[in-house]
Tab-separated table of C-alpha atoms in Angstrom:
chain	number	residue	atom	x	y	z
A	229	UNK	CA	21.034	5.679	3.300
A	230	UNK	CA	20.582	7.655	0.086
A	231	UNK	CA	18.492	10.813	0.240
A	232	UNK	CA	17.148	12.355	-2.955
A	233	UNK	CA	16.395	15.986	-2.198
A	234	UNK	CA	14.298	17.955	-4.671
A	235	UNK	CA	16.062	16.570	-7.754
A	236	UNK	CA	15.092	18.024	-11.148
A	237	UNK	CA	16.591	17.098	-14.487
A	238	UNK	CA	16.190	18.826	-17.838
A	239	UNK	CA	17.154	17.761	-21.349
A	240	UNK	CA	17.236	21.035	-23.261
A	241	UNK	CA	13.863	22.646	-22.696
A	242	UNK	CA	12.209	19.421	-21.569
A	243	UNK	CA	11.965	18.768	-17.840
A	244	UNK	CA	12.162	15.026	-17.190
A	245	UNK	CA	12.317	14.986	-13.375
A	246	UNK	CA	10.270	17.431	-11.317
A	247	UNK	CA	11.678	17.991	-7.812
A	248	UNK	CA	11.881	14.357	-6.705
A	249	UNK	CA	12.108	13.825	-2.934
A	250	UNK	CA	12.606	10.293	-1.654
A	251	UNK	CA	15.031	8.133	0.274
A	252	UNK	CA	16.523	4.671	-0.058
A	253	UNK	CA	17.220	2.802	3.155
A	254	UNK	CA	20.222	0.771	4.218
A	255	UNK	CA	19.887	-3.028	4.236
A	256	UNK	CA	16.639	-2.847	2.285
A	257	UNK	CA	15.531	-3.430	-1.297
A	258	UNK	CA	14.291	-0.019	-2.476
A	259	UNK	CA	12.311	0.043	-5.691
A	260	UNK	CA	11.782	2.834	-8.169
A	261	UNK	CA	8.721	1.935	-10.214
A	262	UNK	CA	6.781	3.569	-12.995
A	263	UNK	CA	5.727	3.274	-16.615
A	264	UNK	CA	8.245	3.307	-19.428
A	265	UNK	CA	9.338	6.920	-20.059
A	266	UNK	CA	8.301	8.089	-16.598
A	267	UNK	CA	11.879	9.061	-15.648
A	268	UNK	CA	12.983	6.020	-13.604
A	269	UNK	CA	16.205	5.444	-15.514
A	270	UNK	CA	17.014	9.164	-15.550
A	271	UNK	CA	16.576	9.235	-11.762
A	272	UNK	CA	18.845	6.203	-11.386
A	273	UNK	CA	21.459	7.767	-13.671
A	274	UNK	CA	21.294	10.900	-11.493
A	275	UNK	CA	21.848	8.702	-8.423
A	276	UNK	CA	24.971	7.028	-9.829
A	277	UNK	CA	26.373	10.200	-11.373
A	278	UNK	CA	25.901	9.413	-15.049
A	279	UNK	CA	23.645	12.492	-15.197
A	280	UNK	CA	24.007	15.644	-13.130
A	281	UNK	CA	20.709	17.082	-11.948
A	282	UNK	CA	20.156	20.781	-12.645
A	283	UNK	CA	18.437	21.229	-9.293
A	284	UNK	CA	18.476	19.403	-5.969
A	285	UNK	CA	20.985	17.030	-4.441
A	286	UNK	CA	21.685	13.366	-3.836
A	287	UNK	CA	23.135	12.560	-0.415
A	288	UNK	CA	25.008	9.327	0.314
A	289	UNK	CA	25.189	9.009	4.119
A	290	UNK	CA	25.291	12.796	4.252
A	291	UNK	CA	27.799	13.251	1.389
A	292	UNK	CA	26.431	15.379	-1.446
A	293	UNK	CA	27.506	13.297	-4.442
A	294	UNK	CA	27.399	15.778	-7.312
A	295	UNK	CA	29.326	18.490	-5.456
A	296	UNK	CA	32.084	16.323	-4.002
A	297	UNK	CA	35.704	16.984	-5.065
A	298	UNK	CA	36.871	14.498	-7.725
A	299	UNK	CA	38.963	12.363	-5.349
A	300	UNK	CA	36.098	12.015	-2.834
A	301	UNK	CA	33.668	11.302	-5.645
A	302	UNK	CA	35.995	8.532	-6.811
A	303	UNK	CA	36.046	7.054	-3.299
A	304	UNK	CA	32.258	7.133	-3.189
A	305	UNK	CA	32.018	5.519	-6.619
A	306	UNK	CA	34.116	2.644	-5.312
A	307	UNK	CA	31.331	2.003	-2.800
A	308	UNK	CA	28.828	1.585	-5.661
A	309	UNK	CA	27.991	-1.366	-7.851
A	310	UNK	CA	25.574	-1.242	-10.731
A	311	UNK	CA	23.870	-3.874	-12.843
A	312	UNK	CA	22.703	-2.444	-16.145
A	313	UNK	CA	19.608	-3.434	-18.109
A	314	UNK	CA	21.700	-5.160	-20.786
A	315	UNK	CA	24.229	-6.429	-18.190
A	316	UNK	CA	27.019	-4.299	-19.747
A	317	UNK	CA	29.614	-7.028	-19.341
A	318	UNK	CA	32.842	-6.325	-21.229
A	319	UNK	CA	32.605	-8.379	-24.433
A	320	UNK	CA	36.337	-8.770	-24.859
A	321	UNK	CA	36.842	-10.306	-21.403
A	322	UNK	CA	35.912	-13.689	-19.964
A	323	UNK	CA	33.457	-13.822	-17.074
A	324	UNK	CA	36.335	-14.281	-14.636
A	325	UNK	CA	38.145	-11.251	-16.085
A	326	UNK	CA	34.927	-9.235	-15.917
A	327	UNK	CA	34.531	-10.014	-12.210
A	328	UNK	CA	38.192	-9.405	-11.362
A	329	UNK	CA	38.298	-6.191	-13.427
A	330	UNK	CA	37.229	-3.838	-10.562
A	331	UNK	CA	39.755	-5.610	-8.314
A	332	UNK	CA	42.490	-5.117	-10.948
A	333	UNK	CA	41.669	-1.420	-11.083
A	334	UNK	CA	41.230	-0.602	-7.408
A	335	UNK	CA	43.085	-3.108	-5.279
A	336	UNK	CA	46.613	-4.407	-4.956
A	337	UNK	CA	45.494	-7.979	-4.319
A	338	UNK	CA	47.550	-10.872	-5.678
A	339	UNK	CA	46.239	-12.902	-8.608
A	340	UNK	CA	45.177	-15.761	-6.313
A	341	UNK	CA	43.335	-13.393	-3.950
A	342	UNK	CA	41.499	-11.837	-6.895
A	343	UNK	CA	40.630	-15.254	-8.240
A	344	UNK	CA	39.312	-16.357	-4.829
A	345	UNK	CA	37.162	-13.246	-4.612
A	346	UNK	CA	35.857	-13.751	-8.161
A	347	UNK	CA	34.960	-17.359	-7.409
A	348	UNK	CA	33.227	-16.297	-4.192
A	349	UNK	CA	31.168	-13.662	-6.044
A	350	UNK	CA	30.270	-16.143	-8.789
A	351	UNK	CA	29.218	-18.679	-6.152
A	352	UNK	CA	27.038	-16.037	-4.493
A	353	UNK	CA	25.069	-15.732	-7.722
A	354	UNK	CA	25.039	-19.504	-8.350
A	355	UNK	CA	27.277	-19.349	-11.392
A	356	UNK	CA	29.768	-22.146	-11.683
A	357	UNK	CA	32.043	-23.391	-14.459
A	358	UNK	CA	31.629	-20.220	-16.487
A	359	UNK	CA	34.917	-18.544	-15.531
A	360	UNK	CA	36.535	-19.007	-18.914
A	361	UNK	CA	33.443	-18.290	-21.015
A	362	UNK	CA	32.800	-14.986	-22.803
A	363	UNK	CA	29.565	-13.028	-22.198
A	364	UNK	CA	28.338	-13.885	-25.713
A	365	UNK	CA	28.354	-17.565	-24.697
A	366	UNK	CA	25.929	-17.046	-21.768
A	367	UNK	CA	22.134	-16.852	-21.611
A	368	UNK	CA	20.384	-13.610	-20.597
A	369	UNK	CA	19.841	-14.771	-17.010
A	370	UNK	CA	23.435	-15.936	-16.641
A	371	UNK	CA	24.697	-12.609	-17.986
A	372	UNK	CA	22.585	-10.787	-15.379
A	373	UNK	CA	24.033	-12.986	-12.645
A	374	UNK	CA	27.567	-12.460	-13.914
A	375	UNK	CA	26.910	-8.695	-13.901
A	376	UNK	CA	25.707	-8.976	-10.291
A	377	UNK	CA	28.893	-10.888	-9.415
A	378	UNK	CA	30.985	-8.096	-10.974
A	379	UNK	CA	29.011	-5.465	-9.063
A	380	UNK	CA	29.691	-7.396	-5.822
A	381	UNK	CA	33.434	-7.754	-6.423
A	382	UNK	CA	34.485	-4.649	-4.511
A	383	UNK	CA	32.040	-5.277	-1.667
A	384	UNK	CA	29.811	-2.264	-2.424
A	385	UNK	CA	27.690	-0.388	0.108
A	386	UNK	CA	25.258	0.762	-2.563
A	387	UNK	CA	23.884	-1.532	-5.269
A	388	UNK	CA	21.853	-0.356	-8.237
A	389	UNK	CA	19.858	-2.528	-10.612
A	390	UNK	CA	18.345	-1.108	-13.786
A	391	UNK	CA	15.447	-3.286	-14.965
A	392	UNK	CA	17.029	-6.542	-13.702
A	393	UNK	CA	14.161	-8.686	-15.002
A	394	UNK	CA	13.803	-7.273	-18.491
A	395	UNK	CA	14.010	-9.916	-21.184
A	396	UNK	CA	13.968	-12.812	-18.706
A	397	UNK	CA	11.411	-15.601	-18.375
A	398	UNK	CA	9.231	-15.577	-15.195
A	399	UNK	CA	11.215	-18.298	-13.461
A	400	UNK	CA	14.600	-16.658	-14.072
A	401	UNK	CA	13.056	-13.344	-12.981
A	402	UNK	CA	12.118	-14.957	-9.682
A	403	UNK	CA	15.655	-16.246	-9.226
A	404	UNK	CA	17.083	-12.767	-9.866
A	405	UNK	CA	14.609	-11.242	-7.376
A	406	UNK	CA	15.583	-13.802	-4.733
A	407	UNK	CA	19.232	-13.085	-5.412
A	408	UNK	CA	18.725	-9.332	-5.014
A	409	UNK	CA	16.970	-9.845	-1.666
A	410	UNK	CA	19.579	-12.320	-0.445
A	411	UNK	CA	22.530	-10.085	-1.371
A	412	UNK	CA	20.890	-7.015	0.180
A	413	UNK	CA	20.287	-8.771	3.507
A	414	UNK	CA	23.532	-10.798	3.594
A	415	UNK	CA	25.789	-7.845	2.775
A	416	UNK	CA	23.585	-5.108	4.306
A	417	UNK	CA	23.705	-3.038	1.105
A	418	UNK	CA	21.479	-0.114	0.210
A	419	UNK	CA	19.897	-1.609	-2.887
A	420	UNK	CA	17.995	0.463	-5.426
A	421	UNK	CA	16.087	-1.416	-8.113
A	422	UNK	CA	14.502	0.213	-11.099
A	423	UNK	CA	11.641	-1.984	-12.312
A	424	UNK	CA	8.138	-2.235	-13.669
A	425	UNK	CA	7.893	-5.958	-13.055
A	426	UNK	CA	4.817	-6.455	-10.892
A	427	UNK	CA	6.074	-9.619	-9.258
A	428	UNK	CA	9.232	-7.832	-8.104
A	429	UNK	CA	7.118	-4.945	-6.842
A	430	UNK	CA	4.970	-7.198	-4.713
A	431	UNK	CA	7.615	-9.633	-3.487
A	432	UNK	CA	10.861	-7.708	-2.929
A	433	UNK	CA	9.904	-4.033	-2.559
A	434	UNK	CA	10.676	-3.019	1.009
A	435	UNK	CA	10.357	0.641	0.086
A	436	UNK	CA	8.766	1.714	-3.188
A	437	UNK	CA	8.913	5.079	-4.946
A	438	UNK	CA	6.366	5.411	-7.758
A	439	UNK	CA	7.382	7.905	-10.437
A	440	UNK	CA	4.730	9.270	-12.790
A	441	UNK	CA	5.614	11.708	-15.573
A	442	UNK	CA	8.739	12.785	-13.718
A	443	UNK	CA	6.985	13.401	-10.381
A	444	UNK	CA	7.123	11.268	-7.246
A	445	UNK	CA	3.497	10.182	-7.173
A	446	UNK	CA	3.508	7.773	-4.254
A	447	UNK	CA	5.890	6.290	-1.690
A	448	UNK	CA	5.279	3.186	0.394
A	449	UNK	CA	6.077	-0.504	0.563
A	450	UNK	CA	4.902	-3.792	-0.918
A	451	UNK	CA	2.652	-4.221	2.154
A	452	UNK	CA	0.416	-1.303	1.267
A	453	UNK	CA	0.853	-0.923	-2.494
A	454	UNK	CA	-2.082	-3.183	-3.346
A	455	UNK	CA	-4.430	-1.318	-1.028
A	456	UNK	CA	-3.389	2.215	-1.920
A	457	UNK	CA	-6.112	4.660	-2.899
A	458	UNK	CA	-3.842	6.540	-5.323
A	459	UNK	CA	-5.680	6.333	-8.650
A	460	UNK	CA	-2.565	6.770	-10.819
A	461	UNK	CA	-0.734	4.045	-8.925
A	462	UNK	CA	-3.752	1.739	-9.183
A	463	UNK	CA	-3.926	2.360	-12.945
A	464	UNK	CA	-0.320	1.232	-13.154
A	465	UNK	CA	-0.576	-1.758	-10.810
A	466	UNK	CA	-3.864	-3.074	-12.107
A	467	UNK	CA	-3.275	-2.418	-15.785
A	468	UNK	CA	-3.055	-6.081	-16.741
A	469	UNK	CA	-6.082	-8.417	-16.831
A	470	UNK	CA	-4.310	-10.857	-14.504
A	471	UNK	CA	-3.775	-8.229	-11.799
A	472	UNK	CA	-7.302	-6.915	-12.163
A	473	UNK	CA	-8.474	-10.298	-10.889
A	474	UNK	CA	-6.601	-9.874	-7.592
A	475	UNK	CA	-7.699	-6.266	-7.112
A	476	UNK	CA	-9.364	-5.811	-3.704
A	477	UNK	CA	-13.006	-4.776	-4.036
B	267	UNK	CA	26.878	25.064	-39.811
B	268	UNK	CA	29.900	27.067	-38.651
B	269	UNK	CA	28.431	27.122	-35.125
B	270	UNK	CA	27.991	23.350	-35.212
B	271	UNK	CA	31.602	22.969	-36.380
B	272	UNK	CA	32.810	25.069	-33.438
B	273	UNK	CA	30.701	23.040	-30.993
B	274	UNK	CA	32.101	19.771	-32.374
B	275	UNK	CA	35.636	21.138	-32.178
B	276	UNK	CA	35.032	22.190	-28.570
B	277	UNK	CA	33.633	18.746	-27.716
B	278	UNK	CA	36.692	17.162	-29.368
B	279	UNK	CA	39.074	19.280	-27.264
B	280	UNK	CA	37.184	18.441	-24.064
B	281	UNK	CA	37.347	14.774	-25.087
B	282	UNK	CA	41.117	15.045	-25.608
B	283	UNK	CA	41.473	16.528	-22.136
B	284	UNK	CA	39.670	13.495	-20.697
B	285	UNK	CA	41.792	11.112	-22.779
B	286	UNK	CA	45.115	12.601	-21.684
B	287	UNK	CA	44.583	12.186	-17.974
B	288	UNK	CA	46.490	9.872	-15.684
B	289	UNK	CA	45.441	6.219	-16.083
B	290	UNK	CA	43.691	4.739	-13.030
B	291	UNK	CA	46.258	1.942	-12.831
B	292	UNK	CA	49.524	1.823	-14.775
B	293	UNK	CA	49.826	-1.970	-14.870
B	294	UNK	CA	46.382	-2.298	-16.491
B	295	UNK	CA	47.173	0.568	-18.855
B	296	UNK	CA	50.474	-1.021	-19.989
B	297	UNK	CA	48.724	-4.347	-20.645
B	298	UNK	CA	46.119	-2.615	-22.781
B	299	UNK	CA	48.784	-0.599	-24.609
B	300	UNK	CA	50.742	-3.719	-25.575
B	301	UNK	CA	47.504	-5.468	-26.578
B	302	UNK	CA	46.510	-2.547	-28.816
B	303	UNK	CA	49.944	-2.371	-30.451
B	304	UNK	CA	49.731	-6.062	-31.219
B	305	UNK	CA	46.170	-5.859	-32.556
B	306	UNK	CA	46.827	-2.749	-34.638
B	307	UNK	CA	50.281	-3.703	-35.934
B	308	UNK	CA	49.846	-7.387	-36.734
B	309	UNK	CA	46.283	-6.848	-37.955
B	310	UNK	CA	47.330	-4.251	-40.530
B	311	UNK	CA	50.724	-5.567	-41.602
B	312	UNK	CA	49.509	-7.760	-44.469
B	313	UNK	CA	47.304	-5.156	-46.149
B	314	UNK	CA	50.003	-2.474	-45.745
B	315	UNK	CA	52.631	-4.740	-47.341
B	316	UNK	CA	50.410	-5.725	-50.285
B	317	UNK	CA	49.328	-2.143	-51.009
B	318	UNK	CA	52.924	-0.893	-50.683
B	319	UNK	CA	54.284	-3.524	-53.079
B	320	UNK	CA	51.655	-2.590	-55.663
B	321	UNK	CA	52.187	1.138	-55.108
B	322	UNK	CA	55.970	0.895	-55.516
B	323	UNK	CA	55.581	-1.234	-58.589
B	324	UNK	CA	53.105	1.120	-60.291
B	325	UNK	CA	54.944	4.339	-59.472
B	326	UNK	CA	58.175	2.861	-60.866
B	327	UNK	CA	56.485	1.671	-64.068
B	328	UNK	CA	54.661	4.982	-64.584
B	329	UNK	CA	57.838	7.010	-64.032
B	330	UNK	CA	59.776	4.780	-66.425
B	331	UNK	CA	57.099	5.208	-69.106
B	332	UNK	CA	56.903	9.007	-68.637
B	333	UNK	CA	60.620	9.659	-68.972
B	334	UNK	CA	61.430	7.443	-71.925
B	335	UNK	CA	63.722	10.017	-73.458
B	336	UNK	CA	67.385	10.120	-74.275
B	337	UNK	CA	67.741	13.451	-72.477
B	338	UNK	CA	66.816	12.215	-69.007
B	339	UNK	CA	69.166	9.723	-67.358
B	340	UNK	CA	67.505	6.382	-66.541
B	341	UNK	CA	68.505	6.492	-62.855
B	342	UNK	CA	65.912	9.271	-62.547
B	343	UNK	CA	63.283	6.514	-62.377
B	344	UNK	CA	64.728	5.264	-59.076
B	345	UNK	CA	65.158	8.806	-57.762
B	346	UNK	CA	61.587	9.863	-58.588
B	347	UNK	CA	60.145	6.578	-57.281
B	348	UNK	CA	62.070	6.864	-53.998
B	349	UNK	CA	61.129	10.512	-53.478
B	350	UNK	CA	57.431	9.862	-54.204
B	351	UNK	CA	57.345	6.747	-52.038
B	352	UNK	CA	59.205	8.127	-49.024
B	353	UNK	CA	57.836	11.646	-48.979
B	354	UNK	CA	54.234	11.250	-50.042
B	355	UNK	CA	52.843	7.872	-50.967
B	356	UNK	CA	53.772	5.845	-47.911
B	357	UNK	CA	53.058	8.375	-45.150
B	358	UNK	CA	49.851	9.747	-46.668
B	359	UNK	CA	48.311	6.900	-48.647
B	360	UNK	CA	49.108	4.311	-45.991
B	361	UNK	CA	47.727	6.632	-43.289
B	362	UNK	CA	44.504	6.994	-45.296
B	363	UNK	CA	44.412	3.225	-45.688
B	364	UNK	CA	44.844	2.832	-41.933
B	365	UNK	CA	42.022	5.306	-41.308
B	366	UNK	CA	39.743	2.906	-43.175
B	367	UNK	CA	41.190	-0.151	-41.493
B	368	UNK	CA	42.075	0.835	-37.910
B	369	UNK	CA	39.949	3.981	-37.620
B	370	UNK	CA	36.703	2.208	-38.456
B	371	UNK	CA	37.643	-0.601	-36.055
B	372	UNK	CA	38.241	1.895	-33.238
B	373	UNK	CA	34.936	3.717	-33.885
B	374	UNK	CA	32.999	0.458	-34.042
B	375	UNK	CA	34.623	-0.937	-30.891
B	376	UNK	CA	34.131	2.161	-28.746
B	377	UNK	CA	30.719	2.887	-30.271
B	378	UNK	CA	29.389	-0.586	-29.514
B	379	UNK	CA	30.689	-0.225	-25.947
B	380	UNK	CA	28.754	3.022	-25.668
B	381	UNK	CA	25.568	1.510	-27.113
B	382	UNK	CA	25.712	-1.518	-24.789
B	383	UNK	CA	26.343	0.667	-21.696
B	384	UNK	CA	29.851	-0.735	-21.116
B	385	UNK	CA	31.218	2.824	-21.041
B	386	UNK	CA	28.569	3.787	-18.473
B	387	UNK	CA	29.608	0.739	-16.428
B	388	UNK	CA	33.213	1.973	-16.395
B	389	UNK	CA	32.089	5.435	-15.347
B	390	UNK	CA	29.967	4.098	-12.482
B	391	UNK	CA	32.992	2.095	-11.292
B	392	UNK	CA	34.891	5.380	-11.031
B	393	UNK	CA	37.114	4.787	-14.056
B	394	UNK	CA	37.661	7.534	-16.625
B	395	UNK	CA	36.413	5.664	-19.736
B	396	UNK	CA	38.053	8.047	-22.207
B	397	UNK	CA	41.477	7.574	-20.681
B	398	UNK	CA	41.018	3.843	-20.033
B	399	UNK	CA	39.794	2.994	-23.530
B	400	UNK	CA	41.264	5.628	-25.821
B	401	UNK	CA	44.701	6.531	-24.435
B	402	UNK	CA	46.196	3.044	-25.078
B	403	UNK	CA	44.857	3.187	-28.644
B	404	UNK	CA	46.287	6.668	-29.295
B	405	UNK	CA	49.709	5.789	-27.895
B	406	UNK	CA	49.704	2.437	-29.710
B	407	UNK	CA	48.932	4.120	-33.024
B	408	UNK	CA	51.753	6.624	-32.426
B	409	UNK	CA	54.165	3.675	-32.229
B	410	UNK	CA	52.557	1.277	-34.705
B	411	UNK	CA	51.779	3.645	-37.601
B	412	UNK	CA	55.395	4.878	-38.036
B	413	UNK	CA	56.604	1.255	-37.873
B	414	UNK	CA	54.041	0.323	-40.525
B	415	UNK	CA	55.186	3.333	-42.555
B	416	UNK	CA	58.809	2.093	-42.453
B	417	UNK	CA	57.665	-1.381	-43.560
B	418	UNK	CA	55.559	0.243	-46.241
B	419	UNK	CA	58.553	2.216	-47.572
B	420	UNK	CA	60.695	-0.926	-47.624
B	421	UNK	CA	58.028	-2.969	-49.432
B	422	UNK	CA	57.258	-0.188	-51.907
B	423	UNK	CA	60.928	0.208	-52.810
B	424	UNK	CA	61.220	-3.552	-53.112
B	425	UNK	CA	58.098	-3.543	-55.338
B	426	UNK	CA	59.774	-0.959	-57.567
B	427	UNK	CA	62.993	-2.958	-57.701
B	428	UNK	CA	61.124	-6.203	-58.512
B	429	UNK	CA	59.235	-4.440	-61.319
B	430	UNK	CA	62.436	-3.099	-62.840
B	431	UNK	CA	64.026	-6.529	-62.573
B	432	UNK	CA	61.039	-8.348	-64.103
B	433	UNK	CA	60.142	-5.866	-66.868
B	434	UNK	CA	63.681	-4.693	-67.650
B	435	UNK	CA	62.445	-1.148	-68.320
B	436	UNK	CA	65.774	0.092	-66.951
B	437	UNK	CA	68.705	-1.770	-65.429
B	438	UNK	CA	68.547	-2.630	-61.746
B	439	UNK	CA	71.929	-0.934	-61.380
B	440	UNK	CA	70.501	2.374	-62.604
B	441	UNK	CA	67.411	1.942	-60.436
B	442	UNK	CA	69.489	1.434	-57.277
B	443	UNK	CA	71.712	4.305	-58.312
B	444	UNK	CA	68.609	6.500	-58.474
B	445	UNK	CA	67.303	5.228	-55.155
B	446	UNK	CA	70.478	6.266	-53.368
B	447	UNK	CA	71.032	9.523	-55.276
B	448	UNK	CA	70.988	12.589	-52.975
B	449	UNK	CA	69.381	10.615	-50.160
B	450	UNK	CA	68.546	12.797	-47.149
B	451	UNK	CA	67.682	11.390	-43.727
B	452	UNK	CA	65.502	14.474	-43.268
B	453	UNK	CA	63.085	13.058	-45.877
B	454	UNK	CA	62.490	10.035	-43.635
B	455	UNK	CA	62.116	12.301	-40.592
B	456	UNK	CA	59.559	14.332	-42.550
B	457	UNK	CA	57.682	11.151	-43.533
B	458	UNK	CA	57.621	9.785	-39.997
B	459	UNK	CA	56.580	13.140	-38.522
B	460	UNK	CA	53.634	13.221	-40.918
B	461	UNK	CA	52.752	9.630	-40.060
B	462	UNK	CA	52.748	10.382	-36.319
B	463	UNK	CA	50.491	13.421	-36.775
B	464	UNK	CA	48.158	11.424	-39.032
B	465	UNK	CA	48.131	8.542	-36.506
B	466	UNK	CA	47.100	10.958	-33.755
B	467	UNK	CA	44.313	12.378	-35.912
B	468	UNK	CA	43.109	8.921	-36.949
B	469	UNK	CA	42.978	7.443	-33.452
B	470	UNK	CA	41.516	10.449	-31.651
B	471	UNK	CA	38.931	11.380	-34.288
B	472	UNK	CA	37.802	7.757	-34.684
B	473	UNK	CA	37.547	7.354	-30.908
B	474	UNK	CA	35.707	10.665	-30.566
B	475	UNK	CA	33.017	9.650	-33.053
B	476	UNK	CA	32.621	6.255	-31.368
B	477	UNK	CA	32.574	7.729	-27.874
B	478	UNK	CA	29.756	10.198	-28.457
B	479	UNK	CA	27.316	7.856	-30.187
B	480	UNK	CA	23.730	8.112	-28.988
B	481	UNK	CA	21.320	5.460	-30.171
B	482	UNK	CA	21.819	2.047	-31.713
B	483	UNK	CA	23.254	0.125	-34.634
B	484	UNK	CA	22.199	2.705	-37.239
B	485	UNK	CA	24.077	5.496	-35.436
B	486	UNK	CA	27.073	3.184	-35.057
B	487	UNK	CA	27.287	2.795	-38.840
B	488	UNK	CA	26.865	6.537	-39.362
B	489	UNK	CA	29.521	7.358	-36.772
B	490	UNK	CA	31.954	4.939	-38.358
B	491	UNK	CA	31.517	6.604	-41.765
B	492	UNK	CA	31.717	10.093	-40.251
B	493	UNK	CA	34.889	9.170	-38.391
B	494	UNK	CA	36.563	7.961	-41.582
B	495	UNK	CA	35.457	10.969	-43.650
B	496	UNK	CA	36.488	13.562	-41.056
B	497	UNK	CA	39.840	11.853	-40.294
B	498	UNK	CA	40.665	11.638	-44.016
B	499	UNK	CA	39.719	15.268	-44.586
B	500	UNK	CA	41.793	16.495	-41.630
B	501	UNK	CA	44.753	14.346	-42.726
B	502	UNK	CA	44.659	15.821	-46.243
B	503	UNK	CA	44.588	19.375	-44.870
B	504	UNK	CA	47.378	18.672	-42.380
B	505	UNK	CA	49.415	17.100	-45.178
B	506	UNK	CA	49.502	20.466	-46.926
B	507	UNK	CA	50.226	22.341	-43.695
B	508	UNK	CA	53.070	20.046	-42.578
B	509	UNK	CA	54.614	20.022	-46.056
B	510	UNK	CA	54.542	23.805	-46.078
B	511	UNK	CA	56.198	23.985	-42.666
B	512	UNK	CA	58.805	21.244	-43.027
B	513	UNK	CA	59.916	21.616	-46.657
């Protein structure tokens, strides 16, 4: 479980996160949702240690991430996998090298063991016959899946996805959502997904934290998000004409 | 402006501290180091050789034209050409050429990794990106640039010799006599020391400007230019300082 305790983040004079309190549960898909510029990505970067919050703490199974000694922080980082918005695959490496890269860095496995693991991870995300291709030769959806395979390589306990559906067509988005759910339940990971894709919100959000202008505005699940009486949340959920049609009267 | 300069200098020193930390895995580091040496050395060899040939040829011709006098012995052409080539032209001009060639490549490579979140991905994995990406480049340039400088000296001297032979401005015998006159190994040591210092400046400054990019393609272009300008400026200042100390 990840507990976010009163986290605030400033950039110069500007406060971007205002005392966020929430938690992300083990074996569940936990969503952070909100409009563009609401602070979702900043919160996620605070979670994974790319930003250090000025106030508050982030606890991973009781371990306070930002105040851990370097060696313990490194151990905790090895338990994390992250899929970035633009996939962030290493351009100069093939897909196979991308997936084996974390194994090269952190394990003493033999080449064949690493290759087996890479093939297993690529199979998990339904990617076959792409081992020797470079990221530039893949479509957006395939890149996302390859990035997920890389994130899975070291068998992480915590998985983070930053806007996994951005730039993908609706059908590929569905596939990615299914994959996220499957991986979370199969490997019992604590998965945190940063999204504003309504379909993801409704179908895969087991816990949902709604961020509005840097504040935690609402917390719940996909079961009660459509019936919430929070006006700000409803403005966000029912912003599009299509969703207005399914709005309960 | 002075405050901004101090802040940038401080950031650069902090960056260097991150760069010179123990690599996460030595086997991966060695692979990257060899790869960088290959990419830097082989990639720059042709341009270095062409420029050096031309430089040696021109400096020999210009010296021969300037000292067309019965009072100055003709072997002076070889002596002046060798001294200029070994002590100044090859270490400094070739280093400035490499700033444009290798430095801009380093800034663009690291900068595009920053823009596309590849550096963030390394950090999340628990890898020190500065050490992983930059240290092999710095150490590779410390090996490759002096080797290129030696090649450059050889090609420049050969360029001078070929010019003398083709134009007949002086005899090749006198030219070689001048080349070997009062030769000091210390001059080569001085040249290679300068090259190593310039290589360090080139690789670290170029990496620094690439590493701290914020934004997109526009900033990448700006950073690349800034990296080249700052590296060249620092190299020119250090050239004076090192010359003052070593000679």
